[in-house]
Every structure is written in structure tokens, then in C-alpha cells.
Amino acid sequence: MSASPAEVAAWRARMPAAFGPSPTGRALRIGAGVVFLAWLIFSLWHFNVTPQRLWNGLGGLLVILKLMIPPSPGEMWMDILKGLAESVAMAFLGTFIAALIAVPLSFLGARNVMTNTLARFSVRRVFDGFRGVDQLIWALAYVRAVGLGPLAGVLAIATADIAVLAKLYAEAIENAEKRQAEGIAAAGGSPSLIVRFGIIPQVLPVMVGHALYFMESNTRSASILGVVGAGGIGLQIAERIRVRHWDEVAFIIIMLIVMVAAIDWISGKLRRRLIGGR
């Protein structure tokens, strides 16, 4: 049964937003669209994005793709295998160090553990500050500090991931079931026992799952860090691009894809096992 015009008018007066945006809201939407369009056009002009440049770049890319076929390991294929193994080792060590340090820091940033608002707020802002610096920036700094090689890559991965993992761990701690911790406290347990038996057993699978995911992601990142001298397969890629051995670059890319896919498969099975999946 259709509503009468009076009923529609009454509903429109009670809930005007349900009948469409108001004139002010419509004007704000149009204004926001105009501002976004103007910003987009300015960005394209500022970066000199033209159809001719895009077409020329596409032509150059096609030439590179032709030179990549067929892929070849070249004469120094042992260096490629060594670089791949180095990248995996960098990702593992960097993630392991970051996860270890992030665990105690996460309790300092969790609302249900650190009840001092000022202290928790300060710790969280430190996390945000470290998260704002990319791994590549840390790698450049550590290459200058400790020299070329995988050590700089390990330190860069660890430093960049500590704050991110600590924030994720803190959120997992805040979402832990309270009754388990409250039961230990009611039995006279100390704060350390509450954390040890009331919180850690609940969040440990989540923590390990996050660490495994970061291990997988850092394997890809480690291949880029080598470009700035932080060890790994990235150095092999940079050297071959410099001398335009594109067939060997293609072979390294294929090996990287296979390696990342294998690590992703293993990591996925471990994560599902930890959270009780099939």
C-alpha cells in the first residue's frame, strides 16, 4: 500500500537524509569533486604526464621484455642462488628480531595492561613515528653506519617492523578475553602471572601469525634493499640491469616469484595451523 503525500512529507521532515542529500550537502559534494578534479589535473601537469611520454615509455618497456626472452641464469648463476638465500636469511633474521622486541613493547601500548594514559599515549606515538620511516630509508642509514652487506638489511627490516608489529600485538592484547585474566587475578595472581597465563596464551597464535606474514612480506622487501647495498638478491638485479643483461634479470625475477610463492604457501599453512584452521 502506497503512502499518502502527507505521510511522505512527515517522514521527509523527520529523516531528511533518507530522501537524499540536502542542498548544502549536494553543494559540498560538487565542490569536493571540483577540488579533486583540479588537484588531479594539476598533478598530471606538474609531473608532465602526457600521452606521448606514456607511449614512448610503453615502447621502451616492450623492447626490454623482448630482451628478457628467453630467461637465462648466465655464467654466475651461483651468485644468484647465494643472493636468494641471503634475502631469505635477511627476512628471517630481521622479522625474528623485530618480533622479539615488539612483544614487550606491545604490552606497554595495550590499554588493558598499561593503565597510565600518558605513558600509553607516548608509547603509541613512538610507534607511529617509527612506522612513518620506510625500510629503504633505514637501509640507507644502516649502510652508512655498518657498511655494505646483509647486516644493514637485517637491521633495516628489524627497525622498520618493530613498531608495526608492536602496534598489531597491542591491539591483539586489547582484544583478549578479560575473564581469563580476571580469574587469575581473583585467585591472587600477580600482574606478571596475569600476563603470563591470562593474556599470552590467547594472543600468542595471533602474534606468531603476524610474524609469519611479515616474514613473507619481508622476503620481497629484502630483494629491494640490496639495490642500495644492503645485501640480498637486489644487488644481483642492480648489477645486471646496469650492464643490460635483461635475460638474467628475467631469470632472477622468475626465481623470486617461485621463492615468494613457496614461502607464502608454507607461511599460510603454518598460520592456519596456529589459529586452528584446517
Short mmCIF file of C-alpha atoms in Angstrom, two decimals, residues 127-277:
data_model
loop_
_atom_site.label_atom_id
_atom_site.label_comp_id
_atom_site.label_asym_id
_atom_site.label_seq_id
_atom_site.Cartn_x
_atom_site.Cartn_y
_atom_site.Cartn_z
CA PHE A 127 55.21 3.52 17.30
CA ASP A 128 53.64 5.94 14.82
CA GLY A 129 56.94 7.79 14.38
CA PHE A 130 58.89 4.64 13.56
CA ARG A 131 56.15 3.40 11.23
CA GLY A 132 56.49 6.58 9.21
CA VAL A 133 60.03 5.70 8.07
CA ASP A 134 60.29 3.19 5.23
CA GLN A 135 62.66 0.22 5.21
CA LEU A 136 64.62 1.73 2.33
CA ILE A 137 65.41 4.83 4.39
CA TRP A 138 66.61 2.67 7.28
CA ALA A 139 68.70 0.63 4.84
CA LEU A 140 70.43 3.75 3.52
CA ALA A 141 71.17 4.84 7.10
CA TYR A 142 72.49 1.45 8.18
CA VAL A 143 74.63 1.05 5.05
CA ARG A 144 76.32 4.28 6.05
CA ALA A 145 76.58 3.14 9.70
CA VAL A 146 77.70 -0.50 9.46
CA GLY A 147 78.82 -0.72 5.83
CA LEU A 148 77.62 -2.67 2.82
CA GLY A 149 76.23 -6.16 3.25
CA PRO A 150 73.31 -8.12 4.67
CA LEU A 151 73.78 -6.80 8.22
CA ALA A 152 72.45 -3.43 7.11
CA GLY A 153 69.46 -5.16 5.54
CA VAL A 154 68.69 -7.18 8.67
CA LEU A 155 68.84 -4.06 10.85
CA ALA A 156 66.67 -2.10 8.39
CA ILE A 157 63.98 -4.79 8.32
CA ALA A 158 64.02 -5.18 12.10
CA THR A 159 63.87 -1.44 12.80
CA ALA A 160 61.04 -0.84 10.34
CA ASP A 161 58.94 -3.77 11.61
CA ILE A 162 59.29 -3.34 15.38
CA ALA A 163 56.75 -0.53 15.64
CA VAL A 164 54.26 -2.12 13.22
CA LEU A 165 54.35 -5.49 14.98
CA ALA A 166 54.16 -3.81 18.39
CA LYS A 167 51.01 -1.94 17.35
CA LEU A 168 49.39 -5.11 15.95
CA TYR A 169 50.35 -7.07 19.06
CA ALA A 170 48.98 -4.32 21.32
CA GLU A 171 45.64 -4.45 19.50
CA ALA A 172 45.55 -8.24 19.91
CA ILE A 173 46.25 -7.88 23.64
CA GLU A 174 43.46 -5.32 23.99
CA ASN A 175 41.03 -7.73 22.31
CA ALA A 176 41.96 -10.66 24.58
CA GLU A 177 39.17 -12.21 26.64
CA LYS A 178 39.06 -10.49 30.05
CA ARG A 179 37.54 -13.33 32.08
CA GLN A 180 40.66 -15.49 31.90
CA ALA A 181 42.85 -12.68 33.28
CA GLU A 182 40.20 -11.75 35.84
CA GLY A 183 40.06 -15.34 37.09
CA ILE A 184 43.82 -15.41 37.69
CA ALA A 185 43.63 -12.04 39.46
CA ALA A 186 40.76 -13.29 41.65
CA ALA A 187 42.88 -16.29 42.66
CA GLY A 188 45.57 -13.91 43.91
CA GLY A 189 47.84 -13.98 40.87
CA SER A 190 50.42 -11.23 40.46
CA PRO A 191 50.40 -8.94 37.42
CA SER A 192 53.19 -10.97 35.84
CA LEU A 193 51.17 -14.19 36.29
CA ILE A 194 48.11 -12.50 34.82
CA VAL A 195 50.11 -11.58 31.73
CA ARG A 196 51.83 -14.98 31.54
CA PHE A 197 48.77 -17.20 31.96
CA GLY A 198 45.84 -14.90 31.26
CA ILE A 199 46.91 -12.96 28.17
CA ILE A 200 49.88 -14.54 26.41
CA PRO A 201 48.19 -17.94 25.72
CA GLN A 202 45.35 -16.10 23.98
CA VAL A 203 47.43 -13.76 21.83
CA LEU A 204 50.46 -15.94 21.10
CA PRO A 205 48.94 -17.60 17.98
CA VAL A 206 47.99 -14.16 16.65
CA MET A 207 51.49 -12.83 17.32
CA VAL A 208 53.16 -15.75 15.56
CA GLY A 209 50.72 -15.44 12.66
CA HIS A 210 51.58 -11.77 12.21
CA ALA A 211 55.30 -12.57 12.38
CA LEU A 212 54.93 -15.24 9.68
CA TYR A 213 53.05 -12.82 7.44
CA PHE A 214 55.77 -10.20 7.90
CA MET A 215 58.41 -12.84 7.15
CA GLU A 216 56.70 -13.46 3.82
CA SER A 217 56.41 -9.74 3.07
CA ASN A 218 59.99 -9.01 4.10
CA THR A 219 61.29 -11.63 1.67
CA ARG A 220 60.05 -9.38 -1.12
CA SER A 221 61.38 -6.26 0.61
CA ALA A 222 64.82 -7.82 1.06
CA SER A 223 65.15 -8.09 -2.71
CA ILE A 224 64.85 -4.31 -2.97
CA LEU A 225 67.17 -3.43 -0.11
CA GLY A 226 70.09 -4.96 -1.98
CA VAL A 227 69.79 -2.22 -4.60
CA VAL A 228 71.15 0.29 -2.06
CA GLY A 229 73.89 -2.10 -0.92
CA ALA A 230 72.09 -3.85 1.94
CA GLY A 231 72.80 -7.35 0.65
CA GLY A 232 70.49 -9.92 -0.88
CA ILE A 233 69.40 -10.61 -4.43
CA GLY A 234 68.75 -6.92 -5.10
CA LEU A 235 72.47 -6.35 -5.64
CA GLN A 236 72.49 -9.06 -8.33
CA ILE A 237 69.49 -7.45 -10.03
CA ALA A 238 71.05 -3.98 -9.94
CA GLU A 239 74.35 -5.22 -11.40
CA ARG A 240 72.63 -7.00 -14.29
CA ILE A 241 70.38 -4.05 -15.07
CA ARG A 242 73.45 -1.82 -15.11
CA VAL A 243 75.09 -3.96 -17.81
CA ARG A 244 71.73 -4.63 -19.54
CA HIS A 245 71.71 -8.39 -19.16
CA TRP A 246 67.93 -8.48 -19.29
CA ASP A 247 67.73 -12.25 -19.83
CA GLU A 248 69.45 -12.80 -16.49
CA VAL A 249 67.17 -10.21 -14.85
CA ALA A 250 64.17 -12.20 -16.11
CA PHE A 251 65.63 -15.40 -14.66
CA ILE A 252 66.13 -13.73 -11.26
CA ILE A 253 62.54 -12.40 -11.32
CA ILE A 254 61.20 -15.90 -12.05
CA MET A 255 63.27 -17.33 -9.19
CA LEU A 256 61.97 -14.59 -6.89
CA ILE A 257 58.37 -15.40 -7.81
CA VAL A 258 58.92 -19.10 -7.15
CA MET A 259 60.65 -18.40 -3.84
CA VAL A 260 57.98 -15.98 -2.60
CA ALA A 261 55.21 -18.38 -3.66
CA ALA A 262 56.86 -21.24 -1.73
CA ILE A 263 57.28 -19.09 1.38
CA ASP A 264 53.69 -17.86 1.06
CA TRP A 265 52.42 -21.45 0.86
CA ILE A 266 54.43 -22.59 3.88
CA SER A 267 53.54 -19.48 5.87
CA GLY A 268 49.84 -19.87 5.05
CA LYS A 269 49.79 -23.49 6.24
CA LEU A 270 51.55 -22.54 9.48
CA ARG A 271 49.16 -19.63 10.12
CA ARG A 272 46.10 -21.81 9.54
CA ARG A 273 47.53 -24.46 11.86
CA LEU A 274 48.19 -21.90 14.59
CA ILE A 275 44.68 -20.44 14.54
CA GLY A 276 43.11 -23.90 14.49
CA GLY A 277 42.07 -23.98 10.83
#
